[in-house]
């Protein structure tokens, strides 16, 4: 490959910091060791592919959008909902442009367009990925509440209220109707 991949290699190291970047909003719910941005993005990608498939959109594209939706947080940190009220300067599209500077043009352009599509909800896949982001937050809130963090109810309610796809809304209802270990009971053949 003729293109210099040094900027890509640097970004891969940079992306790894998301494994250690806590989702800071959960601290307000009392969660001492909240999930990382990388953990959130992984499950968001799974959810995006599911929603997209059931909504008739491209599940691979929706998952791709979801994987990249918080990559800017390597540079900004995870700014929670309250923090965004005061700190609005970090435009995800601009951060992505900085992150991809020096990368092969084909790759840089594709990633910048991907983040723009997600931010502007320019496609059915972007809408599915954004719903997946909300649904993952809701799901994490349910899990934290089951661990005794009662304040997580606010995240559950707010996330559910922001869902826009029919599949996202229906899946939210299913999640609320189940316990966090119902999957295990079903897998080993126990009755709920």
PDB file of C-alpha atoms in Angstrom:
ATOM      1  CA  UNK A   1       0.000   0.000   0.000  1.00  0.00           C
ATOM      2  CA  UNK A   2       1.502   3.297  -1.073  1.00  0.00           C
ATOM      3  CA  UNK A   3      -0.334   5.400   1.521  1.00  0.00           C
ATOM      4  CA  UNK A   4       1.399   6.176   4.783  1.00  0.00           C
ATOM      5  CA  UNK A   5      -0.430   4.397   7.587  1.00  0.00           C
ATOM      6  CA  UNK A   6       1.382   6.105  10.467  1.00  0.00           C
ATOM      7  CA  UNK A   7      -1.646   8.330  11.221  1.00  0.00           C
ATOM      8  CA  UNK A   8      -3.876   5.246  11.197  1.00  0.00           C
ATOM      9  CA  UNK A   9      -1.552   3.482  13.622  1.00  0.00           C
ATOM     10  CA  UNK A  10      -1.591   6.503  15.945  1.00  0.00           C
ATOM     11  CA  UNK A  11      -5.382   6.561  15.830  1.00  0.00           C
ATOM     12  CA  UNK A  12      -5.581   2.875  16.750  1.00  0.00           C
ATOM     13  CA  UNK A  13      -3.599   3.624  19.917  1.00  0.00           C
ATOM     14  CA  UNK A  14      -5.815   6.642  20.519  1.00  0.00           C
ATOM     15  CA  UNK A  15      -8.972   4.553  20.091  1.00  0.00           C
ATOM     16  CA  UNK A  16      -7.711   2.181  22.764  1.00  0.00           C
ATOM     17  CA  UNK A  17      -8.065   4.930  25.355  1.00  0.00           C
ATOM     18  CA  UNK A  18     -11.838   4.512  25.085  1.00  0.00           C
ATOM     19  CA  UNK A  19     -11.432   1.244  26.994  1.00  0.00           C
ATOM     20  CA  UNK A  20     -10.424   3.379  29.996  1.00  0.00           C
ATOM     21  CA  UNK A  21     -12.774   6.324  29.444  1.00  0.00           C
ATOM     22  CA  UNK A  22     -15.684   6.058  31.856  1.00  0.00           C
ATOM     23  CA  UNK A  23     -19.207   7.055  30.859  1.00  0.00           C
ATOM     24  CA  UNK A  24     -19.282   9.953  33.290  1.00  0.00           C
ATOM     25  CA  UNK A  25     -23.043  10.460  33.534  1.00  0.00           C
ATOM     26  CA  UNK A  26     -23.320   7.307  35.608  1.00  0.00           C
ATOM     27  CA  UNK A  27     -21.315   8.925  38.413  1.00  0.00           C
ATOM     28  CA  UNK A  28     -24.367  11.170  38.985  1.00  0.00           C
ATOM     29  CA  UNK A  29     -26.394   8.007  39.554  1.00  0.00           C
ATOM     30  CA  UNK A  30     -23.874   6.894  42.177  1.00  0.00           C
ATOM     31  CA  UNK A  31     -22.161   4.258  40.033  1.00  0.00           C
ATOM     32  CA  UNK A  32     -18.555   4.203  41.244  1.00  0.00           C
ATOM     33  CA  UNK A  33     -17.050   2.225  38.360  1.00  0.00           C
ATOM     34  CA  UNK A  34     -19.263   2.838  35.326  1.00  0.00           C
ATOM     35  CA  UNK A  35     -18.912   1.175  31.962  1.00  0.00           C
ATOM     36  CA  UNK A  36     -16.332   2.500  29.527  1.00  0.00           C
ATOM     37  CA  UNK A  37     -17.103   4.278  26.272  1.00  0.00           C
ATOM     38  CA  UNK A  38     -15.705   1.242  24.423  1.00  0.00           C
ATOM     39  CA  UNK A  39     -18.050  -1.117  26.267  1.00  0.00           C
ATOM     40  CA  UNK A  40     -20.994   1.147  25.507  1.00  0.00           C
ATOM     41  CA  UNK A  41     -20.041   1.405  21.820  1.00  0.00           C
ATOM     42  CA  UNK A  42     -19.697  -2.367  21.445  1.00  0.00           C
ATOM     43  CA  UNK A  43     -23.200  -3.135  22.685  1.00  0.00           C
ATOM     44  CA  UNK A  44     -24.595  -0.106  20.844  1.00  0.00           C
ATOM     45  CA  UNK A  45     -23.240  -1.636  17.612  1.00  0.00           C
ATOM     46  CA  UNK A  46     -24.975  -4.946  18.310  1.00  0.00           C
ATOM     47  CA  UNK A  47     -28.240  -3.188  19.063  1.00  0.00           C
ATOM     48  CA  UNK A  48     -27.909  -0.996  15.954  1.00  0.00           C
ATOM     49  CA  UNK A  49     -27.572  -4.049  13.727  1.00  0.00           C
ATOM     50  CA  UNK A  50     -30.655  -5.625  15.305  1.00  0.00           C
ATOM     51  CA  UNK A  51     -32.808  -2.502  15.041  1.00  0.00           C
ATOM     52  CA  UNK A  52     -31.695  -1.874  11.461  1.00  0.00           C
ATOM     53  CA  UNK A  53     -32.441  -5.431  10.349  1.00  0.00           C
ATOM     54  CA  UNK A  54     -35.919  -5.283  11.863  1.00  0.00           C
ATOM     55  CA  UNK A  55     -36.531  -1.782  10.443  1.00  0.00           C
ATOM     56  CA  UNK A  56     -35.519  -2.830   6.915  1.00  0.00           C
ATOM     57  CA  UNK A  57     -32.260  -0.868   6.937  1.00  0.00           C
ATOM     58  CA  UNK A  58     -28.699  -2.126   6.398  1.00  0.00           C
ATOM     59  CA  UNK A  59     -27.585  -3.728   9.688  1.00  0.00           C
ATOM     60  CA  UNK A  60     -23.879  -3.643   8.798  1.00  0.00           C
ATOM     61  CA  UNK A  61     -24.034   0.076   8.017  1.00  0.00           C
ATOM     62  CA  UNK A  62     -25.945   0.815  11.234  1.00  0.00           C
ATOM     63  CA  UNK A  63     -23.391  -1.142  13.281  1.00  0.00           C
ATOM     64  CA  UNK A  64     -20.550   0.684  11.492  1.00  0.00           C
ATOM     65  CA  UNK A  65     -22.119   4.033  12.394  1.00  0.00           C
ATOM     66  CA  UNK A  66     -22.566   2.938  16.002  1.00  0.00           C
ATOM     67  CA  UNK A  67     -18.953   1.782  16.335  1.00  0.00           C
ATOM     68  CA  UNK A  68     -17.754   5.256  15.390  1.00  0.00           C
ATOM     69  CA  UNK A  69     -20.416   7.345  17.173  1.00  0.00           C
ATOM     70  CA  UNK A  70     -18.330   8.158  20.275  1.00  0.00           C
ATOM     71  CA  UNK A  71     -14.774   7.890  18.922  1.00  0.00           C
ATOM     72  CA  UNK A  72     -14.360  11.650  19.361  1.00  0.00           C
ATOM     73  CA  UNK A  73     -14.401  11.093  23.117  1.00  0.00           C
ATOM     74  CA  UNK A  74     -10.724  10.130  22.947  1.00  0.00           C
ATOM     75  CA  UNK A  75     -10.142  13.878  22.692  1.00  0.00           C
ATOM     76  CA  UNK A  76     -13.105  15.360  24.544  1.00  0.00           C
ATOM     77  CA  UNK A  77     -13.747  12.771  27.223  1.00  0.00           C
ATOM     78  CA  UNK A  78     -17.288  11.639  27.855  1.00  0.00           C
ATOM     79  CA  UNK A  79     -19.226  14.844  28.356  1.00  0.00           C
ATOM     80  CA  UNK A  80     -22.471  13.909  30.054  1.00  0.00           C
ATOM     81  CA  UNK A  81     -25.841  15.508  29.366  1.00  0.00           C
ATOM     82  CA  UNK A  82     -25.420  18.180  32.047  1.00  0.00           C
ATOM     83  CA  UNK A  83     -21.885  18.977  30.905  1.00  0.00           C
ATOM     84  CA  UNK A  84     -23.090  19.584  27.346  1.00  0.00           C
ATOM     85  CA  UNK A  85     -25.198  22.432  28.680  1.00  0.00           C
ATOM     86  CA  UNK A  86     -21.952  24.283  29.441  1.00  0.00           C
ATOM     87  CA  UNK A  87     -19.486  22.829  26.965  1.00  0.00           C
ATOM     88  CA  UNK A  88     -20.859  22.905  23.437  1.00  0.00           C
ATOM     89  CA  UNK A  89     -17.693  23.598  21.438  1.00  0.00           C
ATOM     90  CA  UNK A  90     -16.692  20.010  20.701  1.00  0.00           C
ATOM     91  CA  UNK A  91     -18.271  19.347  17.302  1.00  0.00           C
ATOM     92  CA  UNK A  92     -17.977  15.588  16.591  1.00  0.00           C
ATOM     93  CA  UNK A  93     -17.448  16.214  12.873  1.00  0.00           C
ATOM     94  CA  UNK A  94     -14.589  18.661  13.556  1.00  0.00           C
ATOM     95  CA  UNK A  95     -12.988  16.318  16.097  1.00  0.00           C
ATOM     96  CA  UNK A  96     -13.171  13.461  13.585  1.00  0.00           C
ATOM     97  CA  UNK A  97     -11.518  15.659  10.953  1.00  0.00           C
ATOM     98  CA  UNK A  98      -8.636  16.268  13.370  1.00  0.00           C
ATOM     99  CA  UNK A  99      -8.435  12.577  14.283  1.00  0.00           C
ATOM    100  CA  UNK A 100      -8.249  11.512  10.637  1.00  0.00           C
ATOM    101  CA  UNK A 101      -5.766  14.183   9.512  1.00  0.00           C
ATOM    102  CA  UNK A 102      -2.859  12.520   7.753  1.00  0.00           C
ATOM    103  CA  UNK A 103      -4.735   9.281   7.112  1.00  0.00           C
ATOM    104  CA  UNK A 104      -5.072   8.072   3.536  1.00  0.00           C
ATOM    105  CA  UNK A 105      -7.641  10.402   1.927  1.00  0.00           C
ATOM    106  CA  UNK A 106      -9.990   7.538   1.023  1.00  0.00           C
ATOM    107  CA  UNK A 107     -10.190   6.466   4.673  1.00  0.00           C
ATOM    108  CA  UNK A 108     -10.283   9.950   6.197  1.00  0.00           C
ATOM    109  CA  UNK A 109     -13.105  11.042   3.900  1.00  0.00           C
ATOM    110  CA  UNK A 110     -15.118   7.881   4.595  1.00  0.00           C
ATOM    111  CA  UNK A 111     -14.838   8.285   8.372  1.00  0.00           C
ATOM    112  CA  UNK A 112     -15.677  11.989   8.276  1.00  0.00           C
ATOM    113  CA  UNK A 113     -18.741  11.281   6.129  1.00  0.00           C
ATOM    114  CA  UNK A 114     -19.758   8.469   8.481  1.00  0.00           C
ATOM    115  CA  UNK A 115     -19.698  10.715  11.538  1.00  0.00           C
ATOM    116  CA  UNK A 116     -21.553  13.455   9.639  1.00  0.00           C
ATOM    117  CA  UNK A 117     -24.233  10.937   8.610  1.00  0.00           C
ATOM    118  CA  UNK A 118     -24.665   9.829  12.225  1.00  0.00           C
ATOM    119  CA  UNK A 119     -24.778  13.352  13.637  1.00  0.00           C
ATOM    120  CA  UNK A 120     -27.210  14.640  11.008  1.00  0.00           C
ATOM    121  CA  UNK A 121     -29.387  11.489  11.016  1.00  0.00           C
ATOM    122  CA  UNK A 122     -28.969  11.441   7.233  1.00  0.00           C
ATOM    123  CA  UNK A 123     -30.069   7.849   6.682  1.00  0.00           C
ATOM    124  CA  UNK A 124     -32.318   5.138   8.096  1.00  0.00           C
ATOM    125  CA  UNK A 125     -29.153   3.459   9.381  1.00  0.00           C
ATOM    126  CA  UNK A 126     -28.136   6.605  11.272  1.00  0.00           C
ATOM    127  CA  UNK A 127     -31.583   6.788  12.858  1.00  0.00           C
ATOM    128  CA  UNK A 128     -31.261   3.126  13.887  1.00  0.00           C
ATOM    129  CA  UNK A 129     -27.755   3.721  15.286  1.00  0.00           C
ATOM    130  CA  UNK A 130     -28.959   6.725  17.286  1.00  0.00           C
ATOM    131  CA  UNK A 131     -31.843   4.689  18.695  1.00  0.00           C
ATOM    132  CA  UNK A 132     -29.346   1.963  19.563  1.00  0.00           C
ATOM    133  CA  UNK A 133     -27.306   4.521  21.514  1.00  0.00           C
ATOM    134  CA  UNK A 134     -30.390   5.444  23.550  1.00  0.00           C
ATOM    135  CA  UNK A 135     -31.487   1.835  23.986  1.00  0.00           C
ATOM    136  CA  UNK A 136     -28.034   0.788  25.185  1.00  0.00           C
ATOM    137  CA  UNK A 137     -28.087   3.580  27.762  1.00  0.00           C
ATOM    138  CA  UNK A 138     -31.519   2.434  28.888  1.00  0.00           C
ATOM    139  CA  UNK A 139     -30.362  -1.172  29.105  1.00  0.00           C
ATOM    140  CA  UNK A 140     -27.292  -0.180  31.108  1.00  0.00           C
ATOM    141  CA  UNK A 141     -29.562   1.817  33.409  1.00  0.00           C
ATOM    142  CA  UNK A 142     -31.753  -1.233  33.966  1.00  0.00           C
ATOM    143  CA  UNK A 143     -28.663  -3.273  34.834  1.00  0.00           C
ATOM    144  CA  UNK A 144     -27.345  -0.611  37.217  1.00  0.00           C
ATOM    145  CA  UNK A 145     -30.748  -0.301  38.867  1.00  0.00           C
ATOM    146  CA  UNK A 146     -30.790  -4.085  39.384  1.00  0.00           C
ATOM    147  CA  UNK A 147     -27.443  -3.655  41.162  1.00  0.00           C
ATOM    148  CA  UNK A 148     -29.041  -1.205  43.577  1.00  0.00           C
ATOM    149  CA  UNK A 149     -28.429   2.141  41.860  1.00  0.00           C
ATOM    150  CA  UNK A 150     -31.984   3.459  42.114  1.00  0.00           C
ATOM    151  CA  UNK A 151     -31.029   6.828  40.591  1.00  0.00           C
ATOM    152  CA  UNK A 152     -30.474   5.017  37.270  1.00  0.00           C
ATOM    153  CA  UNK A 153     -34.253   5.198  36.759  1.00  0.00           C
ATOM    154  CA  UNK A 154     -33.828   8.719  35.371  1.00  0.00           C
ATOM    155  CA  UNK A 155     -31.559   7.387  32.589  1.00  0.00           C
ATOM    156  CA  UNK A 156     -34.008   4.580  31.869  1.00  0.00           C
ATOM    157  CA  UNK A 157     -36.929   6.963  31.523  1.00  0.00           C
ATOM    158  CA  UNK A 158     -35.055   9.622  29.535  1.00  0.00           C
ATOM    159  CA  UNK A 159     -33.548   7.094  27.137  1.00  0.00           C
ATOM    160  CA  UNK A 160     -36.854   5.357  26.513  1.00  0.00           C
ATOM    161  CA  UNK A 161     -38.588   8.685  25.820  1.00  0.00           C
ATOM    162  CA  UNK A 162     -36.025   9.541  23.113  1.00  0.00           C
ATOM    163  CA  UNK A 163     -36.487   6.375  21.034  1.00  0.00           C
ATOM    164  CA  UNK A 164     -37.925   7.035  17.570  1.00  0.00           C
ATOM    165  CA  UNK A 165     -38.049   3.711  15.724  1.00  0.00           C
ATOM    166  CA  UNK A 166     -40.894   1.287  16.238  1.00  0.00           C
ATOM    167  CA  UNK A 167     -38.400  -1.518  16.837  1.00  0.00           C
ATOM    168  CA  UNK A 168     -36.504   0.523  19.422  1.00  0.00           C
ATOM    169  CA  UNK A 169     -39.697   1.345  21.276  1.00  0.00           C
ATOM    170  CA  UNK A 170     -40.942  -2.251  21.204  1.00  0.00           C
ATOM    171  CA  UNK A 171     -37.568  -3.590  22.302  1.00  0.00           C
ATOM    172  CA  UNK A 172     -37.528  -1.113  25.198  1.00  0.00           C
ATOM    173  CA  UNK A 173     -40.852  -2.497  26.398  1.00  0.00           C
ATOM    174  CA  UNK A 174     -39.502  -6.051  26.192  1.00  0.00           C
ATOM    175  CA  UNK A 175     -36.391  -5.091  28.153  1.00  0.00           C
ATOM    176  CA  UNK A 176     -38.476  -3.435  30.848  1.00  0.00           C
ATOM    177  CA  UNK A 177     -40.611  -6.563  31.119  1.00  0.00           C
ATOM    178  CA  UNK A 178     -37.681  -8.866  31.770  1.00  0.00           C
ATOM    179  CA  UNK A 179     -35.164  -9.317  34.545  1.00  0.00           C
ATOM    180  CA  UNK A 180     -31.468  -8.916  33.861  1.00  0.00           C
ATOM    181  CA  UNK A 181     -30.890 -12.646  34.395  1.00  0.00           C
ATOM    182  CA  UNK A 182     -33.925 -13.993  32.534  1.00  0.00           C
ATOM    183  CA  UNK A 183     -31.607 -14.857  29.630  1.00  0.00           C
ATOM    184  CA  UNK A 184     -29.620 -17.165  31.944  1.00  0.00           C
ATOM    185  CA  UNK A 185     -32.729 -18.850  33.303  1.00  0.00           C
ATOM    186  CA  UNK A 186     -33.945 -19.487  29.762  1.00  0.00           C
ATOM    187  CA  UNK A 187     -30.531 -20.795  28.674  1.00  0.00           C
ATOM    188  CA  UNK A 188     -30.413 -23.384  31.457  1.00  0.00           C
ATOM    189  CA  UNK A 189     -34.068 -24.288  31.131  1.00  0.00           C
ATOM    190  CA  UNK A 190     -35.404 -22.738  34.334  1.00  0.00           C
ATOM    191  CA  UNK A 191     -38.832 -21.216  34.518  1.00  0.00           C
ATOM    192  CA  UNK A 192     -38.910 -17.467  35.191  1.00  0.00           C
TER     193      UNK A 192
END
